[in-house]
Coordinates of C-alpha atoms and ligand atoms in Angstrom, one line a residue:
X1 CA 0.1 0.1 0.0
X2 CA 1.1 3.3 -1.0
X3 CA -0.1 6.5 0.7
X4 CA 0.0 8.2 -2.7
X5 CA -2.9 6.2 -4.1
X6 CA -5.2 7.0 -0.9
X7 CA -8.0 9.4 -1.8
X8 CA -7.2 11.5 1.2
X9 CA -3.6 12.0 0.4
X10 CA -5.0 13.0 -3.3
X11 CA -7.1 15.6 -1.6
X12 CA -4.4 16.7 0.4
X13 CA -2.5 17.5 -2.8
X14 CA -5.2 19.6 -4.2
X15 CA -5.6 21.4 -0.9
X16 CA -1.7 22.2 -1.2
X17 CA -2.0 23.7 -4.6
X18 CA -4.9 26.1 -3.4
X19 CA -3.1 27.0 0.2
X20 CA 0.5 27.1 -1.0
X21 CA 0.6 30.9 -1.2
X22 CA -1.9 31.5 1.6
X23 CA -0.4 34.1 4.3
X24 CA -0.6 33.1 8.0
X25 CA -0.4 36.7 8.6
X26 CA -3.7 37.2 7.1
X27 CA -5.0 34.4 8.5
X28 CA -3.9 35.5 12.0
X29 CA -5.3 38.9 11.3
X30 CA -8.7 37.8 10.1
X31 CA -9.4 35.2 12.6
X32 CA -8.8 36.2 16.4
X33 CA -9.7 32.7 17.7
X34 CA -6.7 31.1 15.9
X35 CA -4.7 30.1 18.6
X36 CA -7.6 28.7 20.7
X37 CA -8.3 26.7 17.6
X38 CA -5.0 25.3 17.2
X39 CA -3.9 24.3 20.8
X40 CA -4.0 21.1 22.3
X41 CA -3.2 20.6 26.1
X42 CA -1.9 17.4 27.6
X43 CA -2.7 18.6 31.1
X44 CA 0.1 21.1 32.0
X45 CA 1.9 20.6 28.5
X46 CA 0.4 23.1 25.8
X47 CA 1.2 22.6 22.2
X48 CA 0.6 26.0 20.1
X49 CA 0.4 24.9 16.3
X50 CA -1.3 28.1 15.2
X51 CA 1.8 29.5 13.6
X52 CA 1.4 26.9 10.7
X53 CA 0.4 26.9 7.0
X54 CA -3.0 25.2 7.5
X55 CA -6.6 26.1 8.1
X56 CA -9.5 24.1 9.8
X57 CA -9.8 22.4 6.7
X58 CA -6.2 21.4 6.4
X59 CA -6.3 19.7 10.0
X60 CA -9.8 17.8 8.6
X61 CA -7.8 16.5 5.8
X62 CA -4.8 15.4 7.5
X63 CA -6.9 13.8 10.4
X64 CA -8.9 12.2 7.4
X65 CA -5.4 10.7 6.1
X66 CA -4.9 9.4 9.5
X67 CA -8.3 7.4 9.8
X68 CA -7.6 6.1 6.1
X69 CA -4.6 4.5 7.0
X70 CA -6.0 3.1 10.3
X71 CA -4.3 5.5 12.7
X72 CA -6.4 4.3 15.7
X73 CA -5.9 1.0 14.8
X74 CA -2.2 1.3 14.6
X75 CA -2.0 2.9 18.2
X76 CA -4.1 -0.1 19.4
X77 CA -1.7 -2.4 17.9
X78 CA 1.5 -1.1 19.7
X79 CA 0.0 -0.4 23.2
X80 CA -1.4 -4.1 23.0
X81 CA 1.8 -5.9 22.3
X82 CA 1.3 -6.8 18.7
X83 CA 4.2 -7.9 16.7
X84 CA 4.3 -4.6 14.7
X85 CA 8.1 -4.7 14.2
X86 CA 7.3 -7.0 11.3
X87 CA 11.2 -7.5 10.1
X88 CA 12.5 -8.5 13.5
X89 CA 9.1 -10.2 14.7
X90 CA 8.7 -8.1 17.8
X91 CA 6.4 -6.2 19.7
X92 CA 7.2 -2.6 20.4
X93 CA 6.5 -1.8 23.8
X94 CA 8.6 0.9 25.4
X95 CA 5.0 2.1 26.6
X96 CA 5.0 -1.1 28.7
X97 CA 8.1 0.0 30.7
X98 CA 6.3 3.0 31.9
X99 CA 2.9 1.2 32.4
X100 CA 2.3 3.0 35.7
X101 CA -1.4 1.4 35.9
X102 CA 0.2 -2.0 35.9
X103 CA -2.6 -3.1 33.8
X104 CA -1.1 -6.6 32.0
X105 CA 0.4 -6.4 28.5
X106 CA 0.8 -9.1 27.2
X107 CA 3.6 -10.7 24.8
X108 CA 2.8 -14.3 23.3
X109 CA 0.2 -15.0 25.9
X110 CA 2.6 -13.7 28.9
X111 CA 2.0 -10.4 30.8
X112 CA 5.2 -8.6 30.7
X113 CA 4.5 -6.2 33.6
X114 CA 5.6 -8.5 36.5
X115 CA 9.3 -8.8 34.6
X116 CA 9.2 -4.9 33.9
X117 CA 8.2 -4.2 37.8
X118 CA 11.0 -6.8 39.1
X119 CA 14.0 -5.0 37.3
X120 CA 12.2 -1.7 38.7
X121 CA 12.7 -3.3 42.0
X122 CA 16.0 -4.2 41.3
X123 CA 17.0 -0.8 40.4
X124 CA 15.5 0.8 43.5
X125 CA 17.4 -1.5 45.8
X126 CA 20.7 -1.1 44.0
X127 CA 20.3 2.8 43.6
X128 CA 19.5 3.1 47.3
X129 CA 22.4 0.9 48.2
X130 CA 24.8 2.8 46.5
X131 CA 23.0 6.2 47.6
X132 CA 23.2 5.0 51.4
X133 CA 26.6 3.3 51.4
X134 CA 25.6 -0.4 51.6
X135 CA 27.3 -0.5 48.0
X136 CA 31.0 0.3 48.7
X137 CA 33.8 0.2 46.3
X138 CA 36.7 -2.2 47.0
X139 CA 38.3 -0.3 49.3
X140 CA 35.3 0.6 51.6
X141 CA 34.5 3.9 50.2
X142 CA 31.3 5.3 49.0
X143 CA 30.9 5.5 45.3
X144 CA 31.3 8.9 43.9
X145 CA 31.3 8.4 40.3
X146 CA 29.1 6.5 37.7
X147 CA 30.1 6.2 34.5
X148 CA 27.8 4.7 31.6
X149 CA 29.4 3.1 28.8
X150 CA 27.2 2.6 25.7
X151 CA 26.1 4.1 22.3
X152 CA 23.2 5.5 20.5
X153 CA 20.2 4.4 22.6
X154 CA 22.1 3.2 25.3
X155 CA 23.8 6.5 25.6
X156 CA 22.0 9.5 24.1
X157 CA 18.7 9.1 26.2
X158 CA 20.1 8.6 29.8
X159 CA 22.8 11.4 29.1
X160 CA 20.3 13.9 27.7
X161 CA 18.0 13.0 30.8
X162 CA 20.7 13.4 33.3
X163 CA 21.8 16.8 31.8
X164 CA 18.2 17.9 31.9
X165 CA 17.4 17.1 35.7
X166 CA 20.6 18.3 36.7
X167 CA 18.7 20.2 39.8
X168 CA 17.7 16.9 40.8
X169 CA 20.9 15.0 41.0
X170 CA 21.9 13.6 44.3
X171 CA 25.0 15.4 46.2
X172 CA 28.0 13.6 46.2
X173 CA 27.3 11.6 43.2
X174 CA 28.5 12.6 39.6
X175 CA 27.5 10.7 36.3
X176 CA 29.9 10.6 33.0
X177 CA 28.8 9.2 29.8
X178 CA 31.6 7.1 27.6
X179 CA 30.1 6.5 24.2
X180 CA 32.7 7.2 21.3
X181 CA 35.1 4.6 20.5
X182 CA 37.8 7.3 20.1
X183 CA 40.1 6.7 22.8
X184 CA 40.1 10.3 23.7
X185 CA 36.4 10.0 25.3
X186 CA 37.5 7.2 27.7
X187 CA 40.6 8.8 28.6
X188 CA 39.6 12.2 29.6
X189 CA 36.9 10.9 31.5
X190 CA 38.9 8.4 33.8
X191 CA 41.7 11.2 33.9
X192 CA 39.2 12.6 36.3
X193 CA 38.2 9.5 38.2
X194 CA 39.4 7.5 41.2
X195 CA 39.0 3.7 40.7
X196 CA 38.2 3.0 44.1
X197 CA 35.1 5.1 44.1
X198 CA 33.9 4.7 40.4
X199 CA 31.3 2.4 39.1
X200 CA 30.7 1.4 35.5
X201 CA 27.1 0.7 34.1
X202 CA 28.3 -1.2 30.8
X203 CA 24.8 -0.7 29.0
X204 CA 24.2 -2.3 25.7
X205 CA 20.9 -4.4 24.8
X206 CA 23.0 -6.8 22.4
X207 CA 26.2 -6.6 24.3
X208 CA 27.8 -7.1 20.8
X209 CA 28.6 -3.3 20.1
X210 CA 31.9 -2.9 19.1
X211 CA 32.5 0.8 20.8
X212 CA 31.0 -0.4 23.9
X213 CA 32.5 -3.6 24.1
X214 CA 36.2 -1.7 23.3
X215 CA 35.4 0.9 25.7
X216 CA 34.3 -1.5 28.7
X217 CA 37.4 -3.9 28.3
X218 CA 39.8 -0.6 28.6
X219 CA 37.8 0.8 31.7
X220 CA 38.4 -2.7 32.8
X221 CA 41.9 -2.5 32.4
X222 CA 42.3 0.9 33.6
X223 CA 40.5 -0.6 36.9
X224 CA 42.7 -3.6 37.3
X225 CA 45.7 -1.4 37.6
X226 CA 44.4 -0.5 41.0
X227 CA 42.4 -3.3 41.6
X228 CA 42.1 -7.1 41.5
X229 CA 39.8 -9.3 39.6
X230 CA 37.3 -10.0 42.4
X231 CA 36.9 -6.2 43.1
X232 CA 35.4 -6.2 39.4
X233 CA 31.8 -7.3 40.8
X234 CA 31.7 -4.2 43.1
X235 CA 32.7 -1.8 40.3
X236 CA 31.1 -3.2 36.9
X237 CA 27.3 -3.9 36.4
X238 CA 25.5 -4.3 33.2
X239 CA 22.3 -3.8 31.4
X240 CA 21.3 -6.0 28.5
X241 CA 19.4 -8.5 27.0
X242 CA 22.4 -11.0 26.9
X243 CA 23.4 -12.6 30.0
X244 CA 25.7 -14.8 27.9
X245 CA 27.9 -12.1 26.8
X246 CA 27.6 -10.4 30.1
X247 CA 28.9 -13.3 32.1
X248 CA 31.6 -14.0 29.5
X249 CA 32.5 -10.5 29.6
X250 CA 33.7 -10.9 33.4
X251 CA 30.4 -9.3 35.0
X252 CA 28.4 -11.2 37.6
X253 CA 25.1 -11.7 36.1
X254 CA 23.4 -11.1 40.0
X255 CA 24.6 -7.6 38.9
X256 CA 22.9 -7.4 35.5
X257 CA 19.5 -5.7 35.0
X258 CA 17.6 -7.2 32.5
X259 CA 16.0 -5.5 29.2
X260 CA 13.9 -7.5 26.8
X261 CA 14.0 -7.7 22.8
X262 CA 10.8 -5.5 22.3
X263 CA 12.5 -2.6 23.8
X264 CA 14.1 -0.6 20.7
X265 CA 17.6 1.1 21.5
X266 CA 16.3 4.4 21.0
X267 CA 12.9 3.7 22.9
X268 CA 15.0 2.3 26.0
X269 CA 15.7 5.2 28.5
X270 CA 12.6 4.0 30.5
X271 CA 14.0 0.6 31.2
X272 CA 17.3 -0.3 32.8
X273 CA 19.1 1.5 30.5
X274 CA 18.0 4.6 32.4
X275 CA 19.9 3.1 35.4
X276 CA 22.5 5.9 35.2
X277 CA 19.5 8.5 35.6
X278 CA 18.3 6.5 38.8
X279 CA 21.6 6.4 40.1
X280 CA 22.1 10.3 39.3
X281 CA 18.6 11.4 40.8
X282 CA 17.3 8.9 42.6
X283 CA 14.5 6.2 41.5
X284 CA 11.7 8.3 42.9
X285 CA 12.9 11.1 40.3
X286 CA 13.1 8.2 37.8
X287 CA 9.9 7.2 38.2
X288 CA 8.7 10.7 37.9
X289 CA 10.0 10.5 34.6
X290 CA 8.2 7.4 33.9
X291 CA 4.9 8.9 35.4
X292 CA 5.0 11.9 32.7
X293 CA 5.6 9.6 29.8
X294 CA 2.6 7.3 31.1
X295 CA 0.4 10.2 31.1
X296 CA 1.4 11.1 27.5
X297 CA 0.9 7.3 26.5
X298 CA -2.7 7.8 27.8
X299 CA -3.6 10.9 26.0
X300 CA -2.3 9.2 22.7
X301 CA -4.0 6.3 23.3
X302 CA -7.5 7.6 24.3
X303 CA -7.7 11.1 23.0
X304 CA -9.5 12.0 19.9
X305 CA -7.4 12.1 16.7
X306 CA -8.2 15.9 16.2
X307 CA -7.1 16.5 20.1
X308 CA -4.3 14.4 20.3
X309 CA -0.7 16.0 20.3
X310 CA 1.6 13.6 18.7
X311 CA -0.9 12.9 16.0
X312 CA -1.3 16.6 14.9
X313 CA 2.4 17.2 15.5
X314 CA 3.0 13.9 13.2
X315 CA 0.7 15.1 10.5
X316 CA 1.9 18.6 10.5
X317 CA 5.4 16.8 9.7
X318 CA 3.8 15.0 7.1
X319 CA 2.1 18.1 5.6
X320 CA 5.8 19.9 5.0
X321 CA 7.7 17.2 4.4
X322 CA 5.4 15.5 1.6
X323 CA 3.4 18.6 0.3
X324 CA 5.8 21.4 0.7
X325 CA 8.9 19.5 0.1
X326 CA 10.6 20.2 3.6
X327 CA 13.6 18.3 4.5
X328 CA 14.9 19.1 7.7
X329 CA 13.1 19.7 11.1
X330 CA 14.8 22.0 13.4
X331 CA 14.1 21.4 17.6
X332 CA 15.0 24.4 19.3
X333 CA 14.7 24.3 23.0
X334 CA 14.9 27.2 25.0
X335 CA 16.6 25.8 28.1
X336 CA 20.3 24.9 28.2
X337 CA 19.9 22.1 30.1
X338 CA 18.0 20.4 27.0
X339 CA 21.4 21.1 25.0
X340 CA 21.4 17.3 24.3
X341 CA 17.7 16.9 23.6
X342 CA 18.1 17.6 19.6
X343 CA 20.5 14.6 19.5
X344 CA 18.5 12.2 21.4
X345 CA 15.5 13.4 19.0
X346 CA 17.9 12.9 16.0
X347 CA 18.2 9.3 17.0
X348 CA 15.0 8.7 17.6
X349 CA 13.7 9.9 14.5
X350 CA 16.3 9.4 11.7
X351 CA 16.9 5.8 12.9
X352 CA 13.3 5.1 13.2
X353 CA 12.0 7.0 9.9
X354 CA 15.0 7.1 7.9
X355 CA 13.6 4.2 5.4
X356 CA 12.9 3.6 1.7
X357 CA 11.5 0.2 2.0
X358 CA 7.7 0.2 3.2
X359 CA 6.6 -2.6 5.8
X360 CA 5.9 -5.1 2.7
X361 CA 9.2 -4.6 1.4
X362 CA 8.5 -2.3 -1.7
X363 CA 10.7 0.4 -2.5
X364 CA 8.8 4.1 -2.0
X365 CA 8.6 6.9 -3.9
X366 CA 7.7 9.4 -1.2
X367 CA 9.8 11.4 1.4
X368 CA 10.0 9.6 4.7
X369 CA 11.9 10.8 7.8
X370 CA 13.4 14.6 7.9
X371 CA 17.0 15.7 9.2
X372 CA 16.5 16.3 12.6
X373 CA 18.7 19.0 14.0
X374 CA 18.9 21.9 16.6
X375 CA 20.8 23.4 19.5
X376 CA 19.3 25.8 22.4
X377 CA 18.0 28.9 21.9
X378 CA 19.1 31.8 22.3
X379 CA 22.4 30.4 20.5
X380 CA 21.0 29.0 17.8
X381 CA 20.0 32.4 16.6
X382 CA 23.2 33.9 16.3
X383 CA 24.2 30.7 14.3
X384 CA 21.9 29.4 11.7
X385 CA 18.6 31.3 12.2
X386 CA 19.8 33.5 9.1
X387 CA 18.9 30.8 6.8
X388 CA 15.7 29.7 8.7
X389 CA 14.4 33.3 8.2
X390 CA 16.2 34.3 4.7
X391 CA 17.2 30.9 3.2
X392 CA 15.6 29.3 0.3
X393 CA 14.3 26.1 2.2
X394 CA 11.2 25.9 4.2
X395 CA 12.5 24.3 7.7
X396 CA 9.7 24.0 10.5
X397 CA 10.6 24.7 13.9
X398 CA 9.6 23.2 17.3
X399 CA 10.2 25.7 20.1
X400 CA 10.3 24.3 23.7
X401 CA 9.8 26.9 26.1
X402 CA 9.9 26.2 30.0
X403 CA 8.4 29.4 31.5
X404 CA 10.5 29.3 34.8
X405 CA 13.9 28.1 35.3
X406 CA 15.5 26.4 38.1
X407 CA 18.0 28.9 38.5
X408 CA 17.2 32.0 40.2
X409 CA 18.2 34.9 37.8
X410 CA 14.6 36.0 36.7
X411 CA 15.9 38.8 34.0
X412 CA 17.6 35.9 32.1
X413 CA 14.6 34.1 32.2
X414 CA 12.4 37.0 30.7
X415 CA 15.5 37.6 28.3
X416 CA 15.1 34.0 26.9
X417 CA 11.2 33.9 26.8
X418 CA 11.2 37.0 24.8
X419 CA 13.6 35.4 22.4
X420 CA 12.0 32.1 22.0
X421 CA 8.8 34.1 21.4
X422 CA 10.2 36.8 19.0
X423 CA 11.7 33.9 16.6
X424 CA 8.3 32.2 16.1
X425 CA 6.4 35.3 15.6
X426 CA 9.2 36.8 13.3
X427 CA 9.0 33.3 11.5
X428 CA 5.4 33.5 10.9
X429 CA 4.9 37.7 10.4
X430 CA 8.1 38.5 8.3
X431 CA 9.0 41.5 7.3
X432 CA 7.7 43.0 3.9
X433 CA 8.8 45.7 1.5
X434 CA 6.7 48.6 3.2
X435 CA 7.9 47.8 6.5
X436 CA 11.3 47.6 5.6
X437 CA 11.0 51.1 3.6
X438 CA 9.1 52.7 6.4
X439 CA 12.1 51.8 8.7
X440 CA 14.7 52.8 6.3
X441 CA 13.2 56.1 5.8
X442 CA 13.0 56.7 9.4
X443 CA 16.7 56.0 10.0
X444 CA 17.4 58.8 7.3
X445 CA 18.0 56.9 4.3
X446 CA 16.9 57.5 1.0
X447 CA 17.0 57.2 -2.6
X448 CA 19.5 54.5 -4.5
X449 CA 21.1 54.0 -1.2
X450 CA 17.4 53.0 0.3
X451 CA 16.5 50.8 -2.5
X452 CA 20.0 49.0 -2.7
X453 CA 19.6 47.8 1.1
X454 CA 15.6 47.2 1.2
X455 CA 15.5 43.8 -0.8
X456 CA 18.1 42.6 1.8
X457 CA 16.1 43.7 4.8
X458 CA 13.1 42.0 4.0
X459 CA 11.9 38.6 5.8
X460 CA 9.4 36.7 3.4
X461 CA 7.7 35.0 6.8
X462 CA 5.1 32.5 6.7
X463 CA 7.8 30.4 8.3
X464 CA 6.0 27.6 10.3
X465 CA 6.7 26.6 13.9
X466 CA 4.9 24.9 17.0
X467 CA 5.4 26.2 20.4
X468 CA 5.6 23.6 23.3
X469 CA 5.3 25.6 26.4
X470 CA 5.4 24.5 30.3
X471 CA 5.7 25.8 33.7
X472 CA 9.0 24.0 34.5
X473 CA 11.1 21.2 33.3
X474 CA 10.4 18.6 36.0
X475 CA 11.1 14.9 35.5
X476 CA 7.5 14.5 34.8
X477 CA 7.6 17.1 31.8
X478 CA 10.6 15.7 30.6
X479 CA 9.1 12.1 30.4
X480 CA 6.0 13.7 28.7
X481 CA 7.9 15.4 26.1
X482 CA 10.4 12.5 25.1
X483 CA 7.1 10.5 24.8
X484 CA 5.3 12.9 22.7
X485 CA 8.3 12.8 20.0
X486 CA 8.4 9.0 20.5
X487 CA 4.7 9.1 19.1
X488 CA 5.0 11.5 16.5
X489 CA 7.7 9.3 14.9
X490 CA 5.3 6.4 15.3
X491 CA 2.3 8.4 13.7
X492 CA 4.6 9.5 10.7
X493 CA 5.6 5.9 10.3
X494 CA 2.2 4.8 9.9
X495 CA 1.2 7.4 7.4
X496 CA 4.4 6.3 5.8
X497 CA 3.7 2.7 6.0
X498 CA 7.0 1.7 7.3
X499 CA 8.4 0.1 10.2
X500 CA 9.9 2.6 12.2
X501 CA 11.3 0.0 14.9
X502 CA 14.2 -1.6 12.8
X503 CA 17.2 -0.1 11.7
X504 CA 19.1 -2.3 9.4
X505 CA 20.3 0.8 7.7
X506 CA 23.2 0.6 10.4
X507 CA 24.6 -2.7 9.8
X508 CA 26.4 -2.3 6.6
X509 CA 28.8 0.1 7.7
X510 CA 29.4 -2.3 10.9
X511 CA 30.2 -5.0 8.7
X512 CA 32.7 -3.1 6.5
X513 CA 34.3 -1.6 9.6
X514 CA 35.1 -5.2 10.8
X515 CA 36.3 -6.2 7.5
X516 CA 38.8 -3.1 7.4
X517 CA 39.9 -3.5 11.0
X518 CA 42.6 -6.3 9.9
X519 CA 43.7 -4.1 6.3
X520 CA 44.8 -1.4 8.9
X521 CA 47.4 -3.5 10.7
X522 CA 51.1 -2.7 9.6
X523 CA 52.7 -4.9 6.9
X524 CA 52.3 -4.5 3.0
X525 CA 49.7 -2.1 1.2
X526 CA 46.6 -4.0 0.4
X527 CA 44.6 -3.7 -2.9
X528 CA 41.2 -5.5 -2.1
X529 CA 38.9 -2.4 -1.6
X530 CA 37.9 0.0 -4.3
X531 CA 40.5 2.6 -5.2
X532 CA 39.6 5.2 -2.9
X533 CA 39.2 3.0 0.2
X534 CA 42.3 1.0 -0.9
X535 CA 44.4 4.2 -1.3
X536 CA 43.1 6.0 2.2
X537 CA 43.8 2.5 3.7
X538 CA 47.5 2.5 2.5
X539 CA 47.7 6.2 3.2
X540 CA 46.8 5.7 6.9
X541 CA 49.3 2.8 7.0
X542 CA 52.2 5.0 5.8
X543 CA 51.1 7.7 8.5
X544 CA 50.9 5.5 11.1
X545 CA 53.9 3.1 10.7
X546 CA 56.6 4.7 8.6
Ligands
LIG1 O1 23.7 0.7 15.7 C1 23.0 1.1 16.0 C2 22.0 0.6 17.2 O2 21.7 -0.7 17.1 C3 20.9 1.7 18.2 O3 20.0 1.1 17.6 C4 21.3 1.2 19.4 O4 20.7 2.4 20.3 C5 22.9 1.4 19.7 O5 23.4 0.8 18.5 C6 23.4 0.4 20.6 O6 23.3 -0.8 20.7 P1 23.5 -1.7 22.0 O7 22.7 -1.4 23.1 O8 23.1 -3.5 21.6 O9 24.8 -1.8 22.3

C-alpha cells in the first residue's frame, strides 16, 4: 500500500495547491480565535500549532488521511503488544516500561508487567544501596562517580535526561557518559576519576556493540591497575538482554539488569538503560519521569485524533515533508539544560523513519523521515537562524519553552522567553518591503542607497513553527516531552507505511568496519577495496607506521 494512492492524500495534494500561497499573517489578522482553535493541552503541557500553514480544512484533511491509514488501529496494536516490528518479529512495548497503571500487557500470551516491575525493584534496591553507602567500592569507600559505557540509545537518552534534571541530582554523586570508540572519550573521563569510588554501568542491549565492548574492556584494564579481579563485581554492572555475553565479559549476572527484545534501543531510556538516571537523581525521580511519559501514553491512546498532540505534530510534519517538500526539522529548546535533547531526537526520528522500503518490502517513492537538528536558543539565533528566516528552504521549527527556570535569575529568564517568542513571531510574520521602507526612511536613508539595501532587509515570513510551553522542566514534564516525540515518530511511520522499529541501515557500516580493521595492521599495502578506500587505507598505514 502506498499513501500516494489514498484518496485523502490526493485531496491533500489539491488542498496544498490552493493553500500554498496563503499567508499566515493574514489568517491571524482575520481570525482572532486562531490560537484557541489550534492549541492542544496534555495536562500542563501546551502545544500551540497556530503558527503553521494550515486552515481548519487542512487539519480535517490530515485527520482524514490518518483515519484512512487506520491510525487508531495502529496505536492500539502497538500498546497491546502486537508484533508490529514485522522485520524482526517483535512487539514494540516501550510503553509497558512506563505503564504505571500496571494493567497487564501481553506478549505471546504472557504478561510482561511482573518482569518490568521486578527490574524496577532491582534498580531501586541497587540505587538505594549506592546512595546510602551499603554498596561500597573495593577499598570500603562510597561510590562518587558513575560512568555509563554505551552508545546510541544506550547513551543519548540517559545522557540527555541526566543533563536536563541536573537540579534533581543527588549530592556527592556525578555521572559521566562514554560512548565514542575514539579513546579520547574514555581517557579524558577516566583522567578525572578514582577507581576506588567509580562504578561502571556497561549498557548494551545486545552486548555485541564494538564501541561499547572496546570501551568496557579498556575501562576494566584501567580499573585493574589499582584493584584485583575479584573487585570487578563491586565496580561493574551491566544492562542487557544478553546474559551469556555479560558473563563472558566477566560481570556477575547478579549485577545485570535485564531488558527485553521488545524495547528498541532508541526507546530504551525507560528501562534499566535508565539506570544512570536513577543513580544520578534517585529512583523516585526516575519514576516521576515514567509517570510523565505514561500520562502522554494515555493521551495518545485515548484522545480523539483531532485533539491528540502526537497525532497533530506527526501530521503537520507529513504536511511539510510530503507536500511542501521540507527536508529538515529543527528542534530548538529554550533551555540550556536541554542541550542534548535534539541529539536524542535525532536518533529517535532518523533511525526510526530513515527508510526507503515499506512494511511489505517495496521501494517507496515518497519522502519519509526528515533530518532532525537543533541546539538551544538563544545560541542558535546567532548561528543558523539566518537561514531559517531568509534562506530558500522551508524549515519547520519546534520551539520548546519552559516558562520558569530552576535557577534564580529572573532577568535572564525573561530575556530568554522574549527571544523564543520573538523568533516564532518573526518567522510567521516576516517583514515586508513597505515595512522595511518605512524603517529605512525613519533612519534617514533615501534614494538609491535605500533601494539598494531594502531587498536585503525583507523577511519573507510565512515560516511554520510549533511552540511547546510548560511551567517548569520537571522529571514528569521531561517524560511527557520525550514520549510525545516518540509517538510523533510512530504517527509518521504509520502514514508512510514503514516499520519505524528496525534499523537495518546501520548494519552495513558495522560489517565493513570489521572487514577493514585487519587491513589497517602494519604490513604490506593492500589492494582489496575500491581505489578510494584502498588508497586511504594505505595512506593511513604510511602515516601510522613509517
Ligand atoms: O547501531 C545502532 C544501534 O543498534 C542502535 O539502535 C542502538 O541504540 C545502539 O546501536 C546501541 O546498541 P546496543 O545497546 O545493543 O549496544
